Structure formats: structure tokens, C-alpha cells
CSV table of C-alpha atoms in Angstrom, one decimal:
chain,number,residue,atom,x,y,z
A,1,UNK,CA,-16.6,-5.5,14.3
A,2,UNK,CA,-18.5,-6.9,17.3
A,3,UNK,CA,-20.3,-10.2,16.7
A,4,UNK,CA,-23.1,-11.5,18.9
A,5,UNK,CA,-24.8,-14.8,18.6
A,6,UNK,CA,-28.5,-14.6,19.6
A,7,UNK,CA,-30.3,-17.9,20.5
A,8,UNK,CA,-34.0,-17.4,20.0
A,9,UNK,CA,-37.1,-19.4,21.0
A,10,UNK,CA,-40.0,-18.5,18.8
A,11,UNK,CA,-43.7,-19.4,18.7
A,12,UNK,CA,-43.6,-22.7,16.8
A,13,UNK,CA,-46.2,-21.8,14.2
A,14,UNK,CA,-44.4,-18.5,13.4
A,15,UNK,CA,-40.8,-19.6,13.0
A,16,UNK,CA,-40.5,-18.9,9.3
A,17,UNK,CA,-42.1,-15.4,9.7
A,18,UNK,CA,-39.9,-14.6,12.7
A,19,UNK,CA,-36.8,-15.7,10.8
A,20,UNK,CA,-37.7,-13.5,7.9
A,21,UNK,CA,-38.4,-10.5,10.1
A,22,UNK,CA,-35.1,-11.0,12.0
A,23,UNK,CA,-33.1,-11.3,8.7
A,24,UNK,CA,-34.5,-7.9,7.6
A,25,UNK,CA,-33.2,-6.0,10.7
A,26,UNK,CA,-30.2,-3.8,10.3
A,27,UNK,CA,-27.3,-5.4,12.1
A,28,UNK,CA,-28.6,-8.9,11.7
A,29,UNK,CA,-26.3,-10.6,9.1
A,30,UNK,CA,-27.7,-14.1,9.2
A,31,UNK,CA,-30.5,-16.2,10.7
A,32,UNK,CA,-30.4,-20.0,11.0
A,33,UNK,CA,-33.3,-22.3,11.7
A,34,UNK,CA,-31.9,-25.0,13.9
A,35,UNK,CA,-33.0,-28.2,15.8
A,36,UNK,CA,-33.1,-28.6,19.6
A,37,UNK,CA,-34.3,-26.3,22.3
A,38,UNK,CA,-33.6,-23.2,20.3
A,39,UNK,CA,-35.6,-22.4,17.2
A,40,UNK,CA,-33.4,-19.8,15.5
A,41,UNK,CA,-29.9,-18.4,15.8
A,42,UNK,CA,-29.3,-14.8,14.6
A,43,UNK,CA,-25.8,-13.5,14.0
A,44,UNK,CA,-25.6,-9.8,14.8
A,45,UNK,CA,-22.6,-7.7,13.6
A,46,UNK,CA,-22.2,-4.1,14.7
A,47,UNK,CA,-19.3,-1.6,14.9
A,48,UNK,CA,-19.9,-0.4,18.5
A,49,UNK,CA,-21.1,-2.1,21.7
A,50,UNK,CA,-23.8,0.5,22.1
A,51,UNK,CA,-25.4,-0.7,18.8
A,52,UNK,CA,-25.9,-4.2,20.4
A,53,UNK,CA,-28.7,-2.8,22.6
A,54,UNK,CA,-30.3,-1.1,19.6
A,55,UNK,CA,-30.4,-4.3,17.6
A,56,UNK,CA,-31.0,-6.9,20.2
A,57,UNK,CA,-33.1,-5.3,22.9
A,58,UNK,CA,-34.9,-2.7,20.8
A,59,UNK,CA,-35.4,-4.7,17.6
A,60,UNK,CA,-34.9,-8.5,18.0
A,61,UNK,CA,-36.8,-8.7,21.2
A,62,UNK,CA,-39.8,-6.8,19.7
A,63,UNK,CA,-40.3,-9.0,16.7
A,64,UNK,CA,-43.7,-10.6,17.0
A,65,UNK,CA,-43.3,-14.3,17.7
A,66,UNK,CA,-40.0,-14.1,19.7
A,67,UNK,CA,-40.7,-15.7,23.0
A,68,UNK,CA,-37.2,-15.7,24.5
A,69,UNK,CA,-33.6,-14.9,23.5
A,70,UNK,CA,-30.2,-15.3,25.0
A,71,UNK,CA,-27.2,-13.3,23.6
A,72,UNK,CA,-23.6,-14.5,23.5
A,73,UNK,CA,-20.9,-12.0,22.5
A,74,UNK,CA,-18.0,-13.4,20.6
A,75,UNK,CA,-14.4,-12.7,21.8
A,76,UNK,CA,-12.6,-14.0,18.8
A,77,UNK,CA,-13.5,-15.4,15.4
A,78,UNK,CA,-12.1,-18.6,14.0
A,79,UNK,CA,-13.3,-19.7,10.6
A,80,UNK,CA,-12.5,-22.5,8.2
A,81,UNK,CA,-11.7,-19.7,5.6
A,82,UNK,CA,-9.0,-18.3,8.0
A,83,UNK,CA,-7.5,-21.7,8.6
A,84,UNK,CA,-7.4,-22.6,4.9
A,85,UNK,CA,-5.6,-19.2,4.2
A,86,UNK,CA,-3.0,-20.0,6.9
A,87,UNK,CA,-2.3,-23.4,5.5
A,88,UNK,CA,-2.2,-22.1,2.0
A,89,UNK,CA,0.5,-19.6,3.1
A,90,UNK,CA,2.5,-22.3,4.7
A,91,UNK,CA,2.4,-24.4,1.5
A,92,UNK,CA,3.5,-21.5,-0.6
A,93,UNK,CA,6.5,-20.9,1.7
A,94,UNK,CA,7.5,-24.6,1.5
A,95,UNK,CA,7.2,-24.6,-2.3
A,96,UNK,CA,9.3,-21.5,-2.5
A,97,UNK,CA,12.1,-23.0,-0.3
A,98,UNK,CA,12.2,-26.2,-2.4
A,99,UNK,CA,12.6,-24.3,-5.7
């Protein structure tokens, strides 16, 4: 799975509509409204690199109200869930050795 993080500047008066339109696009798994210079962050997940162009350039960029976007492709994924699972495995091993 290939993950891209798309930082989006939108027309201020259309942010909720832009976010909803983005969330409905195939390949967009999540959309966050955020503070700062960027208005929205979209998480795009696809199986092949070629699909990134379909989703980001052909769909995200054409949503009415999107003024600018910048895409960052993830190399690796680290999540709290993965860390908790790793620690849980370590605890189970320790408990097994003690018993």
C-alpha cells in the first residue's frame, strides 16, 4: 500500500464542502481540517504509484475550492498501534519466562 499525505489550501468559505468532496474520492481514506497555513490534510492510500496521479492530479486538484496542494509520499509507517503491539509482545515474553 502506498500512502501520500496531501496538504491542501482551500478557499476559506468553502473548507467544509471541499473536505466533504475530498473524503468522497476513491483513494482518499481520511481528510482532516487543521490549523495553520494549510486548511486540510488528505490521506491517500493506493496500491500502485500510477494511481497517485489518478487520485491527486486528476481528482483532488479538480475539486472546486482547492487553491493549492502539496503531496508528500510516505516511505514508512509508524503508528501508536504498532508500538503498542510490539510492547505487548515483549510483555508476554517476559511473563512467559517468569512462569
